[in-house]
Coordinates of C-alpha atoms in Angstrom, one line a residue:
Chain A
X1 CA 67.1 76.7 111.1
X2 CA 69.2 78.6 108.7
X3 CA 71.5 81.4 110.2
X4 CA 73.5 83.3 107.7
X5 CA 76.0 84.2 109.8
X6 CA 79.3 84.7 106.9
X7 CA 82.5 83.4 108.4
X8 CA 85.5 84.5 107.8
X9 CA 87.2 82.6 104.9
X10 CA 91.0 82.4 103.7
X11 CA 90.5 82.8 99.7
X12 CA 93.6 81.4 97.8
X13 CA 94.0 82.7 94.1
X14 CA 96.7 82.7 92.4
X15 CA 99.1 83.1 94.8
X16 CA 97.7 85.3 96.1
X17 CA 96.0 85.3 99.7
X18 CA 93.2 87.5 101.0
X19 CA 92.6 86.7 104.6
X20 CA 89.0 87.8 106.1
X21 CA 88.2 87.9 102.5
X22 CA 84.3 86.9 102.0
X23 CA 83.6 84.2 99.7
X24 CA 80.2 85.1 97.8
X25 CA 76.4 84.3 99.0
X26 CA 73.1 85.6 97.8
X27 CA 73.6 88.6 100.6
X28 CA 76.6 89.6 99.5
X29 CA 76.1 89.4 95.3
X30 CA 72.4 91.6 96.2
X31 CA 74.7 93.9 98.1
X32 CA 77.3 94.3 96.0
X33 CA 74.4 95.1 93.1
X34 CA 74.3 98.8 91.1
X35 CA 71.2 100.3 89.6
X36 CA 72.5 99.0 86.2
X37 CA 72.0 95.4 87.5
X38 CA 68.4 96.1 88.0
X39 CA 65.5 96.7 85.5
X40 CA 62.3 98.1 86.0
X41 CA 59.1 96.0 83.9
X42 CA 57.4 97.8 81.4
X43 CA 54.0 98.2 82.7
X44 CA 52.4 96.9 80.0
X45 CA 54.1 93.5 80.8
X46 CA 53.0 93.7 84.1
X47 CA 49.4 92.6 85.8
X48 CA 48.0 93.2 88.8
X49 CA 45.2 90.2 90.6
X50 CA 43.9 92.6 93.4
X51 CA 42.2 90.0 96.5
X52 CA 40.4 91.9 99.3
X53 CA 43.3 90.1 101.6
X54 CA 46.6 92.1 99.6
X55 CA 48.1 92.3 95.2
X56 CA 50.1 89.8 93.4
X57 CA 52.0 91.0 91.1
X58 CA 53.5 89.4 88.0
X59 CA 55.3 89.7 84.9
X60 CA 54.4 88.8 81.9
X61 CA 56.9 87.1 78.7
X62 CA 55.9 88.5 75.6
X63 CA 58.9 86.3 73.9
X64 CA 57.6 83.5 75.4
X65 CA 53.9 83.3 74.8
X66 CA 52.9 87.1 72.5
X67 CA 49.7 85.4 71.3
X68 CA 49.0 84.8 75.6
X69 CA 49.8 87.8 76.9
X70 CA 48.0 90.1 74.1
X71 CA 44.3 88.0 75.0
X72 CA 44.9 87.7 78.3
X73 CA 46.2 91.6 78.5
X74 CA 43.1 92.5 76.3
X75 CA 40.8 90.1 79.2
X76 CA 41.9 91.9 82.0
X77 CA 41.2 95.4 80.2
X78 CA 37.7 94.5 79.4
X79 CA 37.1 93.6 83.5
X80 CA 36.8 89.5 82.3
X81 CA 37.9 88.4 85.9
X82 CA 37.0 90.8 87.6
X83 CA 34.5 89.4 90.2
X84 CA 35.1 85.6 88.9
X85 CA 37.1 83.6 91.5
X86 CA 39.6 81.3 92.8
X87 CA 38.4 77.8 92.4
X88 CA 41.5 75.6 92.5
X89 CA 44.1 75.3 95.4
X90 CA 46.1 72.2 95.1
X91 CA 48.6 71.5 97.7
X92 CA 52.3 70.7 96.2
X93 CA 50.8 72.0 93.0
X94 CA 49.3 74.9 91.8
X95 CA 46.5 77.9 92.6
X96 CA 43.7 78.4 89.7
X97 CA 41.2 81.0 88.8
X98 CA 39.1 82.1 86.7
X99 CA 35.1 81.7 86.0
X100 CA 33.7 78.7 88.8
X101 CA 31.0 77.7 86.3
X102 CA 33.6 77.1 83.3
X103 CA 32.6 77.6 79.4
X104 CA 30.1 79.3 77.9
X105 CA 28.9 81.1 81.0
X106 CA 27.7 84.6 80.5
X107 CA 31.0 85.9 81.7
X108 CA 32.3 83.5 78.5
X109 CA 29.6 85.1 76.2
X110 CA 30.6 88.6 76.9
X111 CA 34.2 88.3 75.8
X112 CA 34.8 91.8 73.6
X113 CA 37.7 91.5 71.3
X114 CA 39.9 88.8 73.4
X115 CA 39.5 85.7 72.2
X116 CA 37.9 82.7 74.7
X117 CA 40.7 80.1 73.3
X118 CA 43.8 80.2 71.6
X119 CA 46.2 77.6 69.8
X120 CA 49.2 76.1 72.4
X121 CA 52.7 78.6 72.8
X122 CA 53.6 75.5 74.4
X123 CA 57.0 76.6 73.0
X124 CA 58.9 79.2 70.9
X125 CA 62.0 78.8 68.0
X126 CA 65.2 80.1 69.1
X127 CA 66.6 83.2 67.8
X128 CA 68.8 85.1 67.9
X129 CA 68.0 88.8 69.8
X130 CA 66.9 86.4 72.8
X131 CA 69.1 86.4 75.7
X132 CA 70.4 83.2 77.8
X133 CA 72.2 82.7 81.2
X134 CA 73.3 79.3 81.6
X135 CA 72.8 77.1 84.1
X136 CA 75.7 75.1 83.8
X137 CA 74.9 71.4 85.9
X138 CA 72.4 69.9 83.5
X139 CA 68.6 69.4 84.2
X140 CA 66.7 65.7 84.0
X141 CA 63.7 67.4 81.5
X142 CA 65.3 69.7 78.9
X143 CA 68.7 69.4 77.5
X144 CA 69.8 73.7 78.3
X145 CA 68.8 75.3 81.0
X146 CA 69.3 78.9 82.4
X147 CA 66.8 82.3 81.9
X148 CA 65.7 85.1 79.4
X149 CA 65.1 88.0 80.4
X150 CA 64.3 87.3 84.1
X151 CA 62.9 83.9 83.3
X152 CA 63.7 80.6 84.0
X153 CA 63.5 78.7 80.7
X154 CA 64.6 75.3 78.8
X155 CA 66.0 75.1 75.5
X156 CA 66.5 72.6 73.0
X157 CA 69.4 73.8 70.5
X158 CA 68.7 70.5 67.8
X159 CA 65.5 71.4 67.7
X160 CA 65.7 74.9 67.7
X161 CA 63.4 75.4 70.4
X162 CA 63.0 77.3 74.0
X163 CA 60.6 77.1 76.4
X164 CA 59.3 78.4 79.8
X165 CA 59.6 76.0 82.7
X166 CA 57.8 75.4 85.7
X167 CA 59.2 76.8 88.5
X168 CA 57.6 77.8 91.5
X169 CA 55.7 80.9 91.1
X170 CA 55.4 80.5 87.2
X171 CA 52.1 81.6 85.1
X172 CA 50.2 79.7 83.4
X173 CA 47.4 79.7 81.5
X174 CA 45.0 76.5 81.9
X175 CA 43.1 75.0 79.4
X176 CA 41.6 71.0 79.2
X177 CA 42.1 68.2 76.6
X178 CA 42.2 69.8 74.0
X179 CA 45.7 71.9 73.3
X180 CA 44.0 74.7 72.2
X181 CA 41.4 75.3 74.6
X182 CA 43.3 77.6 76.4
X183 CA 44.4 81.1 75.8
X184 CA 43.9 82.9 79.2
X185 CA 40.8 82.9 80.6
X186 CA 41.7 80.0 83.3
X187 CA 45.3 81.0 85.2
X188 CA 47.1 79.2 87.0
X189 CA 50.2 79.9 89.8
X190 CA 52.7 77.1 90.5
X191 CA 52.7 76.8 93.8
X192 CA 54.3 73.9 95.1
X193 CA 57.7 71.3 93.6
X194 CA 58.5 72.5 90.4
X195 CA 55.7 70.0 88.4
X196 CA 58.5 70.0 85.4
X197 CA 56.2 68.0 83.3
X198 CA 53.7 70.4 82.4
X199 CA 57.1 72.0 80.4
X200 CA 55.4 72.3 76.8
X201 CA 52.6 71.1 77.5
X202 CA 51.2 73.9 78.7
X203 CA 51.5 77.2 77.9
X204 CA 53.7 79.6 80.6
X205 CA 53.1 83.2 80.1
X206 CA 54.6 84.6 83.0
X207 CA 55.8 84.5 87.0
X208 CA 54.7 86.2 90.3
X209 CA 57.1 89.2 91.2
X210 CA 55.6 89.8 94.5
X211 CA 52.6 88.3 96.9
X212 CA 52.4 84.6 95.8
X213 CA 52.1 84.1 99.6
X214 CA 48.4 85.2 99.4
X215 CA 47.9 82.4 96.7
X216 CA 50.1 79.9 98.7
X217 CA 48.4 80.2 102.0
X218 CA 45.1 79.5 100.6
X219 CA 43.3 76.9 102.4
X220 CA 43.5 73.5 100.0
X221 CA 40.3 72.7 97.9
X222 CA 38.7 69.5 99.0
X223 CA 37.5 68.1 95.6
X224 CA 38.6 66.2 93.0
X225 CA 43.0 67.7 92.2
X226 CA 42.3 70.3 94.5
X227 CA 39.0 72.3 93.3
X228 CA 36.5 74.3 96.0
X229 CA 33.1 72.8 96.2
X230 CA 30.9 75.0 97.6
X231 CA 30.4 79.2 96.2
X232 CA 31.9 79.8 100.1
X233 CA 35.2 78.6 99.4
X234 CA 36.4 80.6 97.0
X235 CA 37.8 83.7 97.6
X236 CA 36.8 86.9 94.8
X237 CA 39.0 88.2 92.1
X238 CA 38.4 91.9 92.3
X239 CA 39.9 93.0 89.7
X240 CA 42.8 92.4 87.4
X241 CA 44.3 95.6 85.7
X242 CA 47.7 95.8 83.8
X243 CA 50.4 98.4 86.1
X244 CA 49.9 100.6 83.0
X245 CA 46.8 101.6 83.4
X246 CA 46.7 102.6 87.0
X247 CA 47.5 105.6 88.2
X248 CA 50.5 106.0 88.7
X249 CA 49.5 106.2 92.8
X250 CA 48.1 102.6 92.6
X251 CA 51.5 101.0 91.2
X252 CA 53.5 99.1 92.9
X253 CA 56.7 99.8 92.3
X254 CA 59.4 96.6 91.5
X255 CA 62.3 96.1 90.3
X256 CA 64.1 92.6 89.2
X257 CA 67.7 92.0 88.6
X258 CA 68.4 91.5 85.2
X259 CA 69.7 88.0 84.8
X260 CA 72.1 89.1 81.8
X261 CA 74.6 90.6 83.8
X262 CA 77.7 89.6 85.8
X263 CA 75.7 89.9 89.3
X264 CA 73.2 87.5 88.7
X265 CA 76.0 84.8 87.2
X266 CA 77.7 85.8 90.5
X267 CA 74.7 85.3 92.1
X268 CA 73.8 81.7 91.0
X269 CA 77.4 81.2 91.8
X270 CA 76.4 81.5 94.7
X271 CA 73.9 79.0 95.1
X272 CA 75.7 76.3 93.4
X273 CA 78.2 76.6 96.4
X274 CA 76.8 78.5 98.7
X275 CA 79.2 79.6 101.7
X276 CA 77.2 81.0 104.5
X277 CA 78.7 79.1 107.6
X278 CA 75.6 77.4 107.9
X279 CA 76.5 75.1 105.4
X280 CA 78.9 72.4 105.9
X281 CA 79.0 70.7 102.1
X282 CA 78.0 72.8 99.0
X283 CA 77.6 70.3 95.9
X284 CA 78.9 72.7 93.5
X285 CA 75.5 72.3 91.5
X286 CA 72.1 73.9 91.8
X287 CA 68.6 73.6 90.1
X288 CA 67.3 75.5 87.9
X289 CA 64.7 76.5 90.6
X290 CA 66.3 76.9 92.7
X291 CA 68.4 79.6 92.0
X292 CA 65.8 82.9 92.7
X293 CA 65.3 86.0 90.1
X294 CA 65.6 88.4 93.0
X295 CA 62.8 91.3 93.1
X296 CA 63.2 94.7 95.3
X297 CA 61.5 97.7 95.5
X298 CA 63.2 100.4 94.3
X299 CA 64.5 103.0 97.0
X300 CA 62.8 105.9 97.2
X301 CA 63.9 109.7 95.9
Chain B
X1 CA 43.8 73.1 84.4
X2 CA 44.6 69.0 84.8
X3 CA 42.3 67.1 83.7
X4 CA 43.2 63.3 83.8
X5 CA 40.6 61.5 81.4
X6 CA 42.6 58.5 79.8
X7 CA 42.6 58.1 76.0
X8 CA 41.6 55.1 74.5
X9 CA 45.0 53.8 73.0
X10 CA 46.9 51.3 71.0
X11 CA 49.3 49.3 72.0
X12 CA 51.2 47.6 69.6
X13 CA 54.3 45.2 71.5
X14 CA 55.3 41.2 70.2
X15 CA 53.4 41.9 66.9
X16 CA 50.2 41.7 68.5
X17 CA 47.7 44.7 68.7
X18 CA 45.7 45.7 72.3
X19 CA 42.8 47.6 70.3
X20 CA 41.5 49.9 73.6
X21 CA 44.3 48.9 76.2
X22 CA 45.2 51.9 78.3
X23 CA 48.8 53.3 78.9
X24 CA 49.7 53.2 82.4
X25 CA 49.3 55.9 84.9
X26 CA 48.9 57.1 88.5
X27 CA 45.4 56.4 88.8
X28 CA 45.4 52.1 86.9
X29 CA 48.4 51.8 88.6
X30 CA 47.2 52.4 91.9
X31 CA 43.5 50.9 90.7
X32 CA 45.3 47.8 90.2
X33 CA 47.4 47.4 93.4
X34 CA 46.8 44.3 95.5
X35 CA 46.9 44.5 99.9
X36 CA 50.9 43.4 99.7
X37 CA 51.6 46.4 97.8
X38 CA 51.0 48.4 100.8
X39 CA 52.4 48.4 103.9
X40 CA 51.2 49.7 107.5
X41 CA 54.0 51.9 109.2
X42 CA 55.5 50.1 112.3
X43 CA 53.6 52.7 114.7
X44 CA 57.0 53.2 116.6
X45 CA 58.6 54.8 113.9
X46 CA 54.9 57.2 113.5
X47 CA 54.3 60.6 115.3
X48 CA 51.4 63.0 115.5
X49 CA 52.0 66.4 115.6
X50 CA 48.3 67.5 116.8
X51 CA 47.0 71.3 116.1
X52 CA 44.0 72.7 117.1
X53 CA 43.6 72.4 112.8
X54 CA 44.3 69.1 113.1
X55 CA 46.1 66.8 112.6
X56 CA 49.6 66.2 110.9
X57 CA 51.3 62.2 110.6
X58 CA 54.7 61.7 109.8
X59 CA 56.2 58.8 109.0
X60 CA 60.3 58.4 110.6
X61 CA 63.0 56.7 109.4
X62 CA 65.4 54.9 111.9
X63 CA 67.0 53.5 108.9
X64 CA 69.0 57.1 107.4
X65 CA 69.2 58.2 111.3
X66 CA 68.0 56.5 114.5
X67 CA 70.0 58.9 116.4
X68 CA 67.2 61.5 115.9
X69 CA 64.3 59.3 115.8
X70 CA 65.5 57.6 119.1
X71 CA 66.2 61.2 120.0
X72 CA 62.8 62.6 118.6
X73 CA 61.1 59.9 120.1
X74 CA 62.4 60.2 123.6
X75 CA 61.4 64.3 124.0
X76 CA 57.7 63.7 122.1
X77 CA 57.7 60.8 125.0
X78 CA 58.6 63.9 127.2
X79 CA 55.9 66.1 126.6
X80 CA 58.9 68.4 125.3
X81 CA 56.7 69.4 122.3
X82 CA 53.1 69.7 124.0
X83 CA 52.6 73.9 124.3
X84 CA 55.4 74.5 122.1
X85 CA 54.8 76.8 118.7
X86 CA 55.3 77.1 115.6
X87 CA 57.9 79.7 114.8
X88 CA 58.4 80.0 111.7
X89 CA 56.7 79.4 107.6
X90 CA 58.8 80.9 104.7
X91 CA 57.3 81.1 101.1
X92 CA 58.6 77.8 98.5
X93 CA 60.9 77.0 102.1
X94 CA 60.4 75.5 105.8
X95 CA 57.5 75.5 108.1
X96 CA 59.3 74.9 111.5
X97 CA 58.4 74.9 115.3
X98 CA 60.1 74.3 118.3
X99 CA 60.7 77.1 121.5
X100 CA 60.4 80.0 120.2
X101 CA 62.6 81.1 123.2
X102 CA 65.0 79.2 122.2
X103 CA 68.3 78.0 123.8
X104 CA 68.5 77.5 127.6
X105 CA 65.0 77.8 128.2
X106 CA 62.6 76.1 130.8
X107 CA 61.6 73.7 128.4
X108 CA 65.3 72.9 127.1
X109 CA 66.4 72.3 130.8
X110 CA 63.8 70.0 131.4
X111 CA 64.9 67.8 129.4
X112 CA 65.5 64.4 131.3
X113 CA 66.5 61.8 129.0
X114 CA 66.4 62.7 126.2
X115 CA 69.6 65.3 124.6
X116 CA 69.4 68.5 123.7
X117 CA 71.9 68.3 121.2
X118 CA 72.9 65.1 118.7
X119 CA 76.0 65.1 116.6
X120 CA 74.3 65.0 112.6
X121 CA 73.0 62.1 111.0
X122 CA 73.2 64.2 107.2
X123 CA 74.0 60.8 105.6
X124 CA 75.2 57.1 106.4
X125 CA 77.2 54.4 105.1
X126 CA 75.6 52.1 102.2
X127 CA 74.7 48.5 103.8
X128 CA 73.5 45.7 102.7
X129 CA 69.7 45.2 103.7
X130 CA 69.3 49.1 102.6
X131 CA 66.6 48.2 99.5
X132 CA 67.0 50.8 96.7
X133 CA 64.8 51.6 93.8
X134 CA 66.7 53.5 91.5
X135 CA 65.1 56.4 89.5
X136 CA 67.8 56.2 85.7
X137 CA 66.9 59.2 84.9
X138 CA 70.0 61.4 86.3
X139 CA 69.6 64.2 88.9
X140 CA 71.8 67.5 89.6
X141 CA 73.2 66.7 93.5
X142 CA 73.6 63.3 93.4
X143 CA 75.0 60.7 92.0
X144 CA 72.5 58.0 92.1
X145 CA 68.6 59.3 93.5
X146 CA 65.3 56.7 94.3
X147 CA 63.6 55.5 97.4
X148 CA 64.5 53.2 100.0
X149 CA 62.0 52.1 102.3
X150 CA 59.7 54.9 101.2
X151 CA 61.9 57.3 101.4
X152 CA 63.2 59.6 98.6
X153 CA 67.0 59.2 98.6
X154 CA 70.3 59.5 97.2
X155 CA 73.2 58.0 97.8
X156 CA 76.9 58.4 96.3
X157 CA 78.2 54.5 95.8
X158 CA 82.1 55.6 95.3
X159 CA 81.8 57.6 98.8
X160 CA 79.9 54.4 100.2
X161 CA 76.9 56.9 101.6
X162 CA 73.5 57.6 100.8
X163 CA 71.3 59.9 102.7
X164 CA 67.7 60.8 102.8
X165 CA 66.5 64.1 99.8
X166 CA 64.7 67.1 101.2
X167 CA 61.6 66.4 99.2
X168 CA 58.7 68.4 99.4
X169 CA 57.1 67.2 102.8
X170 CA 60.5 65.5 103.7
X171 CA 60.9 66.0 107.9
X172 CA 64.3 68.4 109.5
X173 CA 66.2 68.5 112.2
X174 CA 66.7 72.5 112.9
X175 CA 70.4 73.2 114.0
X176 CA 72.2 76.5 114.4
X177 CA 75.3 77.1 112.6
X178 CA 77.6 74.4 114.6
X179 CA 77.2 70.6 112.5
X180 CA 76.3 69.6 116.0
X181 CA 73.3 71.8 117.6
X182 CA 71.0 70.2 116.5
X183 CA 69.0 66.4 117.3
X184 CA 65.6 66.9 117.1
X185 CA 64.7 69.8 119.4
X186 CA 63.6 72.1 116.6
X187 CA 61.6 70.6 113.5
X188 CA 61.2 71.8 109.9
X189 CA 59.1 70.1 106.6
X190 CA 59.7 71.0 103.2
X191 CA 57.0 73.4 102.4
X192 CA 57.8 74.5 98.8
X193 CA 60.2 73.6 95.9
X194 CA 62.6 70.8 97.0
X195 CA 65.9 72.8 98.9
X196 CA 68.1 69.8 97.7
X197 CA 71.2 72.1 98.9
X198 CA 69.8 71.0 102.5
X199 CA 70.8 67.6 101.4
X200 CA 73.9 66.4 103.3
X201 CA 73.9 69.9 105.5
X202 CA 70.8 68.8 107.3
X203 CA 69.6 66.0 109.7
X204 CA 67.2 64.1 107.3
X205 CA 64.6 61.8 109.3
X206 CA 61.4 61.4 108.3
X207 CA 58.3 62.4 106.1
X208 CA 54.5 64.0 105.8
X209 CA 52.5 60.8 105.3
X210 CA 49.1 63.5 106.0
X211 CA 48.2 66.4 106.7
X212 CA 50.9 68.3 105.2
X213 CA 47.9 71.4 104.3
X214 CA 47.9 72.5 108.2
X215 CA 51.3 73.2 107.3
X216 CA 51.7 74.7 104.3
X217 CA 49.1 76.7 104.1
X218 CA 50.2 78.8 107.4
X219 CA 50.7 82.7 107.4
X220 CA 54.0 83.0 106.7
X221 CA 56.0 85.3 109.3
X222 CA 56.9 88.2 108.3
X223 CA 60.5 88.7 109.8
X224 CA 63.8 87.4 109.0
X225 CA 63.7 84.3 107.2
X226 CA 59.8 83.6 107.5
X227 CA 60.0 83.7 111.0
X228 CA 57.0 85.2 113.5
X229 CA 57.1 88.0 115.0
X230 CA 55.0 87.8 117.9
X231 CA 53.8 85.3 120.6
X232 CA 49.7 86.2 118.9
X233 CA 51.1 84.9 115.3
X234 CA 52.6 82.0 116.1
X235 CA 50.4 78.2 116.1
X236 CA 50.3 76.1 119.5
X237 CA 51.7 72.8 119.6
X238 CA 49.1 70.8 121.5
X239 CA 51.2 67.7 121.4
X240 CA 53.0 65.5 119.9
X241 CA 52.9 61.5 120.6
X242 CA 54.0 58.6 119.0
X243 CA 51.6 56.6 117.3
X244 CA 52.6 53.3 119.1
X245 CA 51.4 55.5 122.5
X246 CA 48.4 56.3 121.3
X247 CA 45.4 54.5 122.2
X248 CA 43.9 52.1 119.2
X249 CA 40.7 54.5 118.2
X250 CA 42.6 57.6 118.4
X251 CA 45.2 57.0 115.8
X252 CA 45.1 58.2 111.8
X253 CA 44.9 54.8 110.5
X254 CA 47.4 54.3 107.4
X255 CA 49.2 52.7 104.6
X256 CA 52.1 54.0 102.3
X257 CA 52.6 52.7 98.5
X258 CA 56.0 49.5 99.2
X259 CA 58.8 51.4 97.2
X260 CA 60.3 47.8 96.6
X261 CA 57.8 46.5 94.3
X262 CA 56.6 46.4 90.5
X263 CA 53.5 48.5 91.4
X264 CA 55.6 50.8 92.1
X265 CA 58.5 50.3 89.9
X266 CA 55.4 51.0 87.4
X267 CA 54.2 54.4 89.0
X268 CA 57.8 55.6 88.1
X269 CA 56.8 54.6 84.4
X270 CA 53.6 56.0 85.0
X271 CA 55.6 59.4 85.8
X272 CA 58.1 60.1 83.8
X273 CA 55.7 59.1 80.6
X274 CA 52.5 61.1 81.3
X275 CA 49.8 59.3 78.7
X276 CA 46.8 61.0 80.9
X277 CA 44.8 62.7 77.7
X278 CA 45.5 65.8 78.9
X279 CA 49.2 65.6 78.5
X280 CA 50.7 66.3 74.6
X281 CA 54.2 65.6 75.4
X282 CA 56.2 62.6 77.3
X283 CA 59.4 63.6 78.0
X284 CA 60.4 60.3 79.2
X285 CA 61.8 61.6 82.6
X286 CA 61.1 62.1 85.8
X287 CA 63.1 64.2 88.5
X288 CA 63.2 62.0 92.2
X289 CA 60.8 65.1 94.1
X290 CA 58.2 64.6 91.0
X291 CA 56.9 61.1 92.2
X292 CA 54.6 60.7 95.3
X293 CA 54.9 57.8 97.5
X294 CA 51.2 57.3 98.0
X295 CA 49.3 56.9 100.8
X296 CA 45.8 55.4 101.8
X297 CA 43.2 55.1 104.6
X298 CA 42.9 51.1 104.4
X299 CA 39.9 49.7 103.6
X300 CA 37.9 49.1 106.7
X301 CA 36.9 45.5 107.1

């Protein structure tokens, strides 16, 4: 239903008439980027979830949840997740993996250097050195929203706090009712409308860069909250690995559009005012979670 | 990751102390509803999409898009959709079905009483008699949002217009670049974060009441915009039928929570302020598309 033709368009500005100039669209903004607009995530902050069906690639955010990032990497490096299962797929909400038997199993008891639980990192202090590209259109849930280091985020300048926002594809740490009962042994990804009520209620610490369709298409669990009810329904986690530990030939090379650039600000504008020919009405605003942060496979050299 | 335990809670109001009273949650609000809070949709406004995997049930809105509802029912009754296919599954966006070969095929030429295209019904005039339950928390895309006849909707009182909002599960009519090129021969459902930029750009005329997981778990198409690239990838539409035309024994009995009731207003409050024990922070606001309009199977009599 979306046919993204680009209309010829007369742009009038400062008395000049540029007939035939094209207003920016997502496609035109991306086409105009240079290599400097893209970054290669630090392989120490990239984690792979390898399933029989393929690989899901995550970028982690040590800025927003340093203890969780360190702990999940430690769990990954201890092989904690290898052989565990995807246990939950709740429609329009989350896919979750970890220890199907939860709490106090052999897997959990075998954790060595990593920690079974951590204090929550629901938010963090605002600080110099954290870049911020603001979205000016307001937000139902937070005083300010925007992007930082490639992640959708929110902040409250009065409270001096900032946090990642639970947009589609964001990676969170599951927990029980105790705020300090999480820590990374249970992980989930958002596969539906952004449940922003999880913001500041659950530690968000990364997002999917590629492969989310391997999770979002999983059969929904028929148990309460979308949990699978039998062992046969669960998909095995073949392995989780930190990209830096993987031989170069087995890595998935990806680049992410920088969010602190003019190119990204143009992309935001292109999403606030959709100018593709298909669109008849441009509201002139956009919601945080409706602005994608593009990911690409770098061209071979 | 969500464990919806309900904490014992001391409610203080008007000097009275009710120790042990529970603050409202989605579960408690639903448990307290009476039969009068639920309605049975008119079977003339309920349509089934029957796939080999099961049935998707839609409620249509003749209030918001009368011509499209009438035309889709006419197409359904002519058997237009029977034997056509699901042609597109774009992650975090839409699933779409219709004529894979598009435009001017035998199917389209065979349309009899129905119309191949219709003028757009992107919005409609505000009018007395259209109920409105307002959400007071603001919205990025529209001056006002709320619910009408069970559908998430928006309105602009200054312009005197109202329209359905493209939340998860909303049913729309595909079209080409011409606003009048739709009409119901191509249909799509939202399976990701609400693409509210489609509001007023695409005729929305219903929503899924049950079975969306049959669409949201479909393999994503690998072609441009998530279109399937081969005939083998497409899932057949066994039939679409208007519920009123289906023998009673083959219907799917469903009831929808009325959205013009005190019960629904309590449900909104329960979603604005999450009081389940798991939640540590209640923002006191909620986004339109994060308030579900509950559907139930009526108890057998």
